[in-house]
Amino acid sequence: MPFNRKDLLGLEDLDKKEIQTIIDSVKPFKSLFTRSIKKAPALIGKTVVNLFYEPSTRTRTSFEIAAKRLSADVVNIATATSSVVKGESLIDTGKTLEAMKADIIIIRHSLAGTPEILAKNLNASIINAGDGFHEHPTQGLLDLYTIYEKKKKIEGLKILLVGDILHSRVAKSNIWALTKMGAKLRVVGPPTLIPKNITDLGVEIFYDLDKAIKGVDVVNILRIQMERQQENLFPSVHEYVELYQVTSERLANAKPDVLIMHPGPMNRGIEISSSVADSPSAVINEQVTNGIAVRMAVLYLLAAARIKQGKKHVNSN
Ligand code: CP
């Protein structure tokens, strides 16, 4: 099944076959990781730019390693020391990078929709590395791949997302991808942090973690955004820990082979206990490793689509 996209802006836009194509493309890239030379020549001569307007450890580094393993030239723009601070607009920054012959621009921004604006104004391929509360598609794909690798299927699995669903772009991308692939999604958290219309996507809402966790195959724990504490969206950190921290005791009600996931960065002792984070059921570090292979697959598929389309894309998201 061909992947014929100019950009990767979100998983809402992709259909089941396109998601499956990405997942099916990951394994050969992952198999490179155990070789002494971990590189492939797929993106030789291509320029990949990381344009991050928000902090990142995992995603930025992971894209850089992924692009380098595909032999691309990689440039990291530190927006704090770029002409962005002199008032240059996003589109002008993008056009400047394109004038330098950037082929793929990876953008993270606090405003939802920013990657789409760049995609509409540039010929370069745009990858959304997280935009506001909207989407974080490569995180959704790496979570999906990690579940698929461990459970050998997605269809019919009971998957629980715990925490701040409202503000989480990771939750949105997980929900779009996993529901399309046939998983049964549950969310749990304080009522103020769960959008009610999420049931329209076939997601079941819970407010009681002990009920929500019963019989699930996967628990994906979201970071509590401590910066939201001022907005009074949850009572107090102490109460959050009491009601929603994923602990070994609570996990006893999940399936015995439950997978524990967290996109990072983790607040140990708040949304996840240390014993859970370090337990044999946790695949948090494997998510990070898989993130590189998934991003290699995404970079490869977008670059291949550019070649096929002669850089004249009609199927822009
Ligand atoms: N999971 C994730 O997006 O982490 P970073 O913010 O470190 O990139």
mmCIF file of C-alpha atoms and ligand atoms in Angstrom:
data_model
loop_
_atom_site.group_PDB
_atom_site.id
_atom_site.type_symbol
_atom_site.label_atom_id
_atom_site.label_comp_id
_atom_site.label_asym_id
_atom_site.label_seq_id
_atom_site.Cartn_x
_atom_site.Cartn_y
_atom_site.Cartn_z
ATOM 1 C CA MET A 1 0.000 0.000 0.000
ATOM 2 C CA PRO A 2 1.624 3.303 -1.062
ATOM 3 C CA PHE A 3 2.006 6.224 1.294
ATOM 4 C CA ASN A 4 1.389 9.285 -0.807
ATOM 5 C CA ARG A 5 1.480 12.208 1.623
ATOM 6 C CA LYS A 6 3.503 15.396 1.397
ATOM 7 C CA ASP A 7 3.237 15.978 5.175
ATOM 8 C CA LEU A 8 2.487 14.193 8.428
ATOM 9 C CA LEU A 9 0.304 16.624 10.371
ATOM 10 C CA GLY A 10 -1.839 14.283 12.461
ATOM 11 C CA LEU A 11 -3.252 10.790 12.744
ATOM 12 C CA GLU A 12 -6.822 12.044 12.379
ATOM 13 C CA ASP A 13 -6.017 12.549 8.672
ATOM 14 C CA LEU A 14 -4.634 9.045 8.050
ATOM 15 C CA ASP A 15 -6.764 6.041 7.232
ATOM 16 C CA LYS A 16 -6.234 2.547 8.629
ATOM 17 C CA LYS A 17 -4.231 1.401 5.573
ATOM 18 C CA GLU A 18 -1.856 4.348 5.783
ATOM 19 C CA ILE A 19 -1.265 3.710 9.492
ATOM 20 C CA GLN A 20 -0.669 0.021 8.751
ATOM 21 C CA THR A 21 1.805 0.970 5.986
ATOM 22 C CA ILE A 22 3.845 3.029 8.464
ATOM 23 C CA ILE A 23 3.761 0.255 11.091
ATOM 24 C CA ASP A 24 4.781 -2.377 8.492
ATOM 25 C CA SER A 25 7.741 -0.191 7.444
ATOM 26 C CA VAL A 26 9.283 0.083 10.925
ATOM 27 C CA LYS A 27 10.772 -3.401 11.438
ATOM 28 C CA PRO A 28 13.550 -3.220 8.791
ATOM 29 C CA PHE A 29 14.729 0.080 10.256
ATOM 30 C CA LYS A 30 14.678 -1.342 13.787
ATOM 31 C CA SER A 31 16.735 -4.318 12.627
ATOM 32 C CA LEU A 32 19.574 -1.879 11.836
ATOM 33 C CA PHE A 33 19.907 -1.029 15.545
ATOM 34 C CA THR A 34 21.695 -4.259 16.429
ATOM 35 C CA ARG A 35 24.255 -3.913 13.618
ATOM 36 C CA SER A 36 27.668 -2.355 14.145
ATOM 37 C CA ILE A 37 26.863 0.180 11.388
ATOM 38 C CA LYS A 38 23.366 1.474 12.156
ATOM 39 C CA LYS A 39 23.016 3.562 9.004
ATOM 40 C CA ALA A 40 21.124 3.267 5.720
ATOM 41 C CA PRO A 41 21.631 5.549 2.708
ATOM 42 C CA ALA A 42 17.913 6.287 2.099
ATOM 43 C CA LEU A 43 18.090 10.062 2.725
ATOM 44 C CA ILE A 44 21.586 10.747 1.463
ATOM 45 C CA GLY A 45 21.768 14.301 0.054
ATOM 46 C CA LYS A 46 18.521 15.335 1.797
ATOM 47 C CA THR A 47 18.332 18.082 4.409
ATOM 48 C CA VAL A 48 16.154 17.658 7.497
ATOM 49 C CA VAL A 49 15.542 20.631 9.814
ATOM 50 C CA ASN A 50 14.366 20.372 13.425
ATOM 51 C CA LEU A 51 12.440 23.578 14.220
ATOM 52 C CA PHE A 52 11.379 23.365 17.856
ATOM 53 C CA TYR A 53 9.602 26.332 19.483
ATOM 54 C CA GLU A 54 8.970 24.315 22.678
ATOM 55 C CA PRO A 55 11.303 22.226 24.848
ATOM 56 C CA SER A 56 11.887 18.587 23.959
ATOM 57 C CA THR A 57 14.319 15.853 24.949
ATOM 58 C CA ARG A 58 12.962 12.699 23.327
ATOM 59 C CA THR A 59 11.286 13.896 20.127
ATOM 60 C CA ARG A 60 13.975 16.308 18.932
ATOM 61 C CA THR A 61 16.836 13.916 19.682
ATOM 62 C CA SER A 62 14.919 10.980 18.243
ATOM 63 C CA PHE A 63 14.247 12.793 14.939
ATOM 64 C CA GLU A 64 17.904 13.857 14.767
ATOM 65 C CA ILE A 65 19.148 10.293 15.307
ATOM 66 C CA ALA A 66 16.529 8.904 12.886
ATOM 67 C CA ALA A 67 17.503 11.347 10.119
ATOM 68 C CA LYS A 68 21.236 10.749 10.687
ATOM 69 C CA ARG A 69 20.745 6.969 10.564
ATOM 70 C CA LEU A 70 19.151 7.530 7.155
ATOM 71 C CA SER A 71 22.256 9.540 6.135
ATOM 72 C CA ALA A 72 20.447 12.906 5.863
ATOM 73 C CA ASP A 73 22.087 16.230 6.711
ATOM 74 C CA VAL A 74 20.400 17.429 9.896
ATOM 75 C CA VAL A 75 20.116 20.997 11.174
ATOM 76 C CA ASN A 76 18.713 21.879 14.597
ATOM 77 C CA ILE A 77 17.287 25.390 14.959
ATOM 78 C CA ALA A 78 17.356 26.711 18.515
ATOM 79 C CA THR A 79 14.490 29.201 18.245
ATOM 80 C CA ALA A 80 15.692 31.121 21.335
ATOM 81 C CA THR A 81 18.859 32.123 19.450
ATOM 82 C CA SER A 82 17.332 32.426 15.956
ATOM 83 C CA SER A 83 15.766 35.421 14.174
ATOM 84 C CA VAL A 84 12.407 34.265 15.625
ATOM 85 C CA VAL A 85 13.261 36.393 18.690
ATOM 86 C CA LYS A 86 13.623 39.415 16.367
ATOM 87 C CA GLY A 87 9.997 38.996 15.315
ATOM 88 C CA GLU A 88 10.376 36.945 12.141
ATOM 89 C CA SER A 89 7.080 35.256 11.247
ATOM 90 C CA LEU A 90 6.693 31.493 11.160
ATOM 91 C CA ILE A 91 6.115 31.476 7.398
ATOM 92 C CA ASP A 92 9.164 33.687 6.746
ATOM 93 C CA THR A 93 11.283 31.391 8.919
ATOM 94 C CA GLY A 94 9.952 28.417 6.936
ATOM 95 C CA LYS A 95 10.601 30.099 3.579
ATOM 96 C CA THR A 96 14.153 30.968 4.709
ATOM 97 C CA LEU A 97 14.778 27.292 5.526
ATOM 98 C CA GLU A 98 13.282 26.276 2.197
ATOM 99 C CA ALA A 99 15.554 28.772 0.393
ATOM 100 C CA MET A 100 18.396 26.799 1.992
ATOM 101 C CA LYS A 101 16.889 23.691 0.328
ATOM 102 C CA ALA A 102 15.421 22.014 3.395
ATOM 103 C CA ASP A 103 13.544 18.934 2.190
ATOM 104 C CA ILE A 104 11.778 18.038 5.452
ATOM 105 C CA ILE A 105 10.982 20.416 8.339
ATOM 106 C CA ILE A 106 9.983 18.961 11.696
ATOM 107 C CA ILE A 107 8.132 21.497 13.819
ATOM 108 C CA ARG A 108 7.005 21.630 17.449
ATOM 109 C CA HIS A 109 4.939 24.649 18.486
ATOM 110 C CA SER A 110 2.663 25.630 21.370
ATOM 111 C CA LEU A 111 -0.118 26.659 18.944
ATOM 112 C CA ALA A 112 -2.380 23.990 17.433
ATOM 113 C CA GLY A 113 -2.422 24.149 13.630
ATOM 114 C CA THR A 114 1.052 25.665 13.195
ATOM 115 C CA PRO A 115 2.410 22.657 11.203
ATOM 116 C CA GLU A 116 -0.613 22.914 8.875
ATOM 117 C CA ILE A 117 0.135 26.602 8.176
ATOM 118 C CA LEU A 118 3.721 25.724 7.225
ATOM 119 C CA ALA A 119 2.543 22.783 5.109
ATOM 120 C CA LYS A 120 0.182 25.020 3.115
ATOM 121 C CA ASN A 121 2.884 27.621 2.466
ATOM 122 C CA LEU A 122 5.969 25.499 1.756
ATOM 123 C CA ASN A 123 6.958 22.812 -0.721
ATOM 124 C CA ALA A 124 9.090 21.130 1.935
ATOM 125 C CA SER A 125 7.480 18.189 3.728
ATOM 126 C CA ILE A 126 6.296 19.117 7.227
ATOM 127 C CA ILE A 127 6.192 16.741 10.185
ATOM 128 C CA ASN A 128 4.215 17.728 13.269
ATOM 129 C CA ALA A 129 6.351 17.035 16.367
ATOM 130 C CA GLY A 130 3.583 18.281 18.689
ATOM 131 C CA ASP A 131 1.277 21.303 18.238
ATOM 132 C CA GLY A 132 -0.469 22.681 21.296
ATOM 133 C CA PHE A 133 -3.223 20.380 22.555
ATOM 134 C CA HIS A 134 -3.861 19.078 19.026
ATOM 135 C CA GLU A 135 -1.669 16.116 17.988
ATOM 136 C CA HIS A 136 1.741 14.453 18.350
ATOM 137 C CA PRO A 137 1.483 11.936 15.508
ATOM 138 C CA THR A 138 4.886 10.261 15.755
ATOM 139 C CA GLN A 139 4.314 9.680 19.498
ATOM 140 C CA GLY A 140 0.958 8.076 18.632
ATOM 141 C CA LEU A 141 2.660 5.893 16.014
ATOM 142 C CA LEU A 142 5.487 4.799 18.300
ATOM 143 C CA ASP A 143 2.974 3.935 21.030
ATOM 144 C CA LEU A 144 0.950 1.946 18.510
ATOM 145 C CA TYR A 145 4.067 0.167 17.201
ATOM 146 C CA THR A 146 5.224 -0.711 20.726
ATOM 147 C CA ILE A 147 1.838 -2.241 21.556
ATOM 148 C CA TYR A 148 1.800 -4.109 18.223
ATOM 149 C CA GLU A 149 5.326 -5.444 18.775
ATOM 150 C CA LYS A 150 4.479 -6.739 22.259
ATOM 151 C CA LYS A 151 0.902 -7.967 21.765
ATOM 152 C CA LYS A 152 1.127 -8.931 18.057
ATOM 153 C CA LYS A 153 -2.236 -7.255 17.436
ATOM 154 C CA ILE A 154 -4.212 -4.077 18.164
ATOM 155 C CA GLU A 155 -7.742 -5.184 17.259
ATOM 156 C CA GLY A 156 -9.811 -5.892 20.367
ATOM 157 C CA LEU A 157 -7.194 -4.835 22.933
ATOM 158 C CA LYS A 158 -8.485 -2.855 25.922
ATOM 159 C CA ILE A 159 -6.267 0.221 26.244
ATOM 160 C CA LEU A 160 -6.542 2.756 29.076
ATOM 161 C CA LEU A 161 -5.218 6.339 28.897
ATOM 162 C CA VAL A 162 -4.809 7.873 32.356
ATOM 163 C CA GLY A 163 -4.663 11.559 33.252
ATOM 164 C CA ASP A 164 -5.000 14.896 31.489
ATOM 165 C CA ILE A 165 -6.767 13.930 28.265
ATOM 166 C CA LEU A 166 -7.999 17.477 27.574
ATOM 167 C CA HIS A 167 -4.561 19.068 27.198
ATOM 168 C CA SER A 168 -2.692 16.030 25.908
ATOM 169 C CA ARG A 169 -1.722 15.923 22.228
ATOM 170 C CA VAL A 170 -0.319 12.444 22.915
ATOM 171 C CA ALA A 171 -3.785 11.280 24.031
ATOM 172 C CA LYS A 172 -5.424 12.736 20.901
ATOM 173 C CA SER A 173 -2.987 10.996 18.525
ATOM 174 C CA ASN A 174 -3.281 7.714 20.470
ATOM 175 C CA ILE A 175 -7.072 7.865 20.310
ATOM 176 C CA TRP A 176 -7.199 8.581 16.568
ATOM 177 C CA ALA A 177 -4.741 5.803 15.700
ATOM 178 C CA LEU A 178 -5.817 3.098 18.128
ATOM 179 C CA THR A 179 -9.569 3.418 17.496
ATOM 180 C CA LYS A 180 -8.952 3.226 13.716
ATOM 181 C CA MET A 181 -6.930 0.036 14.278
ATOM 182 C CA GLY A 182 -9.773 -1.547 16.272
ATOM 183 C CA ALA A 183 -8.661 -1.160 19.907
ATOM 184 C CA LYS A 184 -11.195 -0.524 22.676
ATOM 185 C CA LEU A 185 -10.162 2.772 24.267
ATOM 186 C CA ARG A 186 -10.904 3.911 27.819
ATOM 187 C CA VAL A 187 -9.864 7.192 29.394
ATOM 188 C CA VAL A 188 -9.785 8.028 33.103
ATOM 189 C CA GLY A 189 -8.995 11.214 34.988
ATOM 190 C CA PRO A 190 -10.579 14.149 36.832
ATOM 191 C CA PRO A 191 -13.813 15.322 35.114
ATOM 192 C CA THR A 192 -12.211 18.727 34.392
ATOM 193 C CA LEU A 193 -9.470 17.038 32.343
ATOM 194 C CA ILE A 194 -11.673 14.863 30.117
ATOM 195 C CA PRO A 195 -13.514 16.321 27.094
ATOM 196 C CA LYS A 196 -17.081 14.929 27.168
ATOM 197 C CA ASN A 197 -17.373 14.712 23.359
ATOM 198 C CA ILE A 198 -14.594 12.127 23.312
ATOM 199 C CA THR A 199 -17.332 9.470 23.443
ATOM 200 C CA ASP A 200 -18.140 10.443 19.812
ATOM 201 C CA LEU A 201 -14.872 8.690 18.898
ATOM 202 C CA GLY A 202 -16.021 5.487 20.597
ATOM 203 C CA VAL A 203 -13.958 6.096 23.735
ATOM 204 C CA GLU A 204 -15.355 5.087 27.124
ATOM 205 C CA ILE A 205 -14.985 7.659 29.933
ATOM 206 C CA PHE A 206 -14.225 6.691 33.545
ATOM 207 C CA TYR A 207 -13.548 8.906 36.568
ATOM 208 C CA ASP A 208 -12.590 6.042 38.918
ATOM 209 C CA LEU A 209 -9.178 4.517 38.159
ATOM 210 C CA ASP A 210 -9.892 1.274 40.057
ATOM 211 C CA LYS A 211 -12.938 0.627 37.820
ATOM 212 C CA ALA A 212 -11.229 1.786 34.613
ATOM 213 C CA ILE A 213 -8.158 -0.433 35.051
ATOM 214 C CA LYS A 214 -10.136 -3.696 35.379
ATOM 215 C CA GLY A 215 -9.107 -6.200 32.706
ATOM 216 C CA VAL A 216 -7.091 -3.824 30.517
ATOM 217 C CA ASP A 217 -4.218 -4.992 28.282
ATOM 218 C CA VAL A 218 -2.365 -1.674 28.200
ATOM 219 C CA VAL A 219 -2.146 1.327 30.547
ATOM 220 C CA ASN A 220 -0.698 4.461 28.958
ATOM 221 C CA ILE A 221 -0.035 7.056 31.660
ATOM 222 C CA LEU A 222 0.057 10.721 30.652
ATOM 223 C CA ARG A 223 2.233 13.378 32.232
ATOM 224 C CA ILE A 224 0.400 15.608 34.680
ATOM 225 C CA GLN A 225 1.071 19.083 33.361
ATOM 226 C CA MET A 226 2.197 20.725 36.608
ATOM 227 C CA GLU A 227 2.093 24.112 34.868
ATOM 228 C CA ARG A 228 -1.743 23.760 34.918
ATOM 229 C CA GLN A 229 -1.901 23.639 38.701
ATOM 230 C CA GLN A 230 -2.659 27.421 38.745
ATOM 231 C CA GLU A 231 -5.757 26.861 36.601
ATOM 232 C CA ASN A 232 -7.402 24.766 39.363
ATOM 233 C CA LEU A 233 -8.251 21.998 36.918
ATOM 234 C CA PHE A 234 -7.534 19.311 39.480
ATOM 235 C CA PRO A 235 -7.864 19.665 43.244
ATOM 236 C CA SER A 236 -4.243 19.331 44.384
ATOM 237 C CA VAL A 237 -1.236 17.217 43.531
ATOM 238 C CA HIS A 238 -1.829 15.279 46.764
ATOM 239 C CA GLU A 239 -5.411 14.433 45.779
ATOM 240 C CA TYR A 240 -4.359 13.579 42.229
ATOM 241 C CA VAL A 241 -1.832 11.102 43.609
ATOM 242 C CA GLU A 242 -4.496 9.567 45.872
ATOM 243 C CA LEU A 243 -7.058 9.168 43.087
ATOM 244 C CA TYR A 244 -5.101 8.690 39.875
ATOM 245 C CA GLN A 245 -1.514 7.576 40.516
ATOM 246 C CA VAL A 246 -0.906 4.211 38.814
ATOM 247 C CA THR A 247 0.485 1.944 41.532
ATOM 248 C CA SER A 248 1.320 -1.768 41.729
ATOM 249 C CA GLU A 249 -1.758 -2.311 43.922
ATOM 250 C CA ARG A 250 -4.066 -0.764 41.330
ATOM 251 C CA LEU A 251 -2.427 -2.708 38.499
ATOM 252 C CA ALA A 252 -3.369 -5.974 40.197
ATOM 253 C CA ASN A 253 -6.835 -5.493 38.614
ATOM 254 C CA ALA A 254 -5.471 -5.200 35.062
ATOM 255 C CA LYS A 255 -4.618 -8.259 32.909
ATOM 256 C CA PRO A 256 -1.594 -10.176 34.312
ATOM 257 C CA ASP A 257 0.426 -9.362 31.156
ATOM 258 C CA VAL A 258 -0.512 -5.664 31.150
ATOM 259 C CA LEU A 259 1.875 -3.264 29.368
ATOM 260 C CA ILE A 260 2.758 -0.028 31.148
ATOM 261 C CA MET A 261 3.515 2.922 28.898
ATOM 262 C CA HIS A 262 4.402 6.579 29.409
ATOM 263 C CA PRO A 263 5.393 9.044 26.664
ATOM 264 C CA GLY A 264 7.762 10.908 29.001
ATOM 265 C CA PRO A 265 8.855 13.096 30.598
ATOM 266 C CA MET A 266 7.630 11.268 33.738
ATOM 267 C CA ASN A 267 6.740 12.809 37.089
ATOM 268 C CA ARG A 268 7.740 9.844 39.256
ATOM 269 C CA GLY A 269 5.655 9.659 42.421
ATOM 270 C CA ILE A 270 2.831 11.728 40.867
ATOM 271 C CA GLU A 271 1.097 10.060 37.898
ATOM 272 C CA ILE A 272 3.205 6.876 38.186
ATOM 273 C CA SER A 273 4.826 5.200 41.179
ATOM 274 C CA SER A 274 8.505 4.358 40.884
ATOM 275 C CA SER A 275 7.776 0.661 41.391
ATOM 276 C CA VAL A 276 5.463 0.704 38.342
ATOM 277 C CA ALA A 277 7.873 2.787 36.232
ATOM 278 C CA ASP A 278 10.675 0.314 36.940
ATOM 279 C CA SER A 279 8.560 -2.869 36.793
ATOM 280 C CA PRO A 280 9.081 -5.614 34.170
ATOM 281 C CA SER A 281 5.685 -4.656 32.674
ATOM 282 C CA ALA A 282 6.933 -1.161 31.810
ATOM 283 C CA VAL A 283 8.047 -0.607 28.198
ATOM 284 C CA ILE A 284 8.867 3.075 28.624
ATOM 285 C CA ASN A 285 12.471 2.799 27.418
ATOM 286 C CA GLU A 286 11.421 0.516 24.554
ATOM 287 C CA GLN A 287 8.996 3.257 23.470
ATOM 288 C CA VAL A 288 11.992 5.593 23.182
ATOM 289 C CA THR A 289 13.998 3.060 21.136
ATOM 290 C CA ASN A 290 11.011 2.350 18.891
ATOM 291 C CA GLY A 291 10.541 6.095 18.448
ATOM 292 C CA ILE A 292 13.729 6.257 16.397
ATOM 293 C CA ALA A 293 12.689 3.372 14.120
ATOM 294 C CA VAL A 294 9.164 4.789 13.688
ATOM 295 C CA ARG A 295 10.578 8.221 12.806
ATOM 296 C CA MET A 296 12.983 6.599 10.340
ATOM 297 C CA ALA A 297 9.979 4.951 8.684
ATOM 298 C CA VAL A 298 8.062 8.251 8.551
ATOM 299 C CA LEU A 299 11.055 10.165 7.120
ATOM 300 C CA TYR A 300 11.649 7.409 4.567
ATOM 301 C CA LEU A 301 8.004 7.243 3.441
ATOM 302 C CA LEU A 302 7.698 11.031 3.099
ATOM 303 C CA ALA A 303 10.999 11.234 1.172
ATOM 304 C CA ALA A 304 9.891 8.378 -1.111
ATOM 305 C CA ALA A 305 6.549 10.115 -1.739
ATOM 306 C CA ARG A 306 8.442 13.326 -2.664
ATOM 307 C CA ILE A 307 10.465 11.437 -5.262
ATOM 308 C CA LYS A 308 7.363 9.723 -6.688
ATOM 309 C CA GLN A 309 5.448 12.969 -6.927
ATOM 310 C CA GLY A 310 8.349 14.897 -8.430
ATOM 311 C CA LYS A 311 7.865 17.332 -5.531
ATOM 312 C CA LYS A 312 4.404 18.263 -6.901
ATOM 313 C CA HIS A 313 2.121 16.897 -4.218
ATOM 314 C CA VAL A 314 -1.608 16.860 -4.532
ATOM 315 C CA ASN A 315 -2.342 14.810 -1.421
ATOM 316 C CA SER A 316 -1.281 17.429 1.109
ATOM 317 C CA ASN A 317 -3.083 16.888 4.422
HETATM 318 N N1 CP B 1 7.184 12.423 24.543
HETATM 319 C C1 CP B 1 7.661 13.642 24.206
HETATM 320 O O1 CP B 1 7.138 14.346 23.318
HETATM 321 O O2 CP B 1 8.788 14.018 24.917
HETATM 322 P P1 CP B 1 9.619 15.342 24.675
HETATM 323 O O3 CP B 1 8.774 16.501 25.118
HETATM 324 O O4 CP B 1 10.870 15.178 25.516
HETATM 325 O O5 CP B 1 9.938 15.455 23.206
#
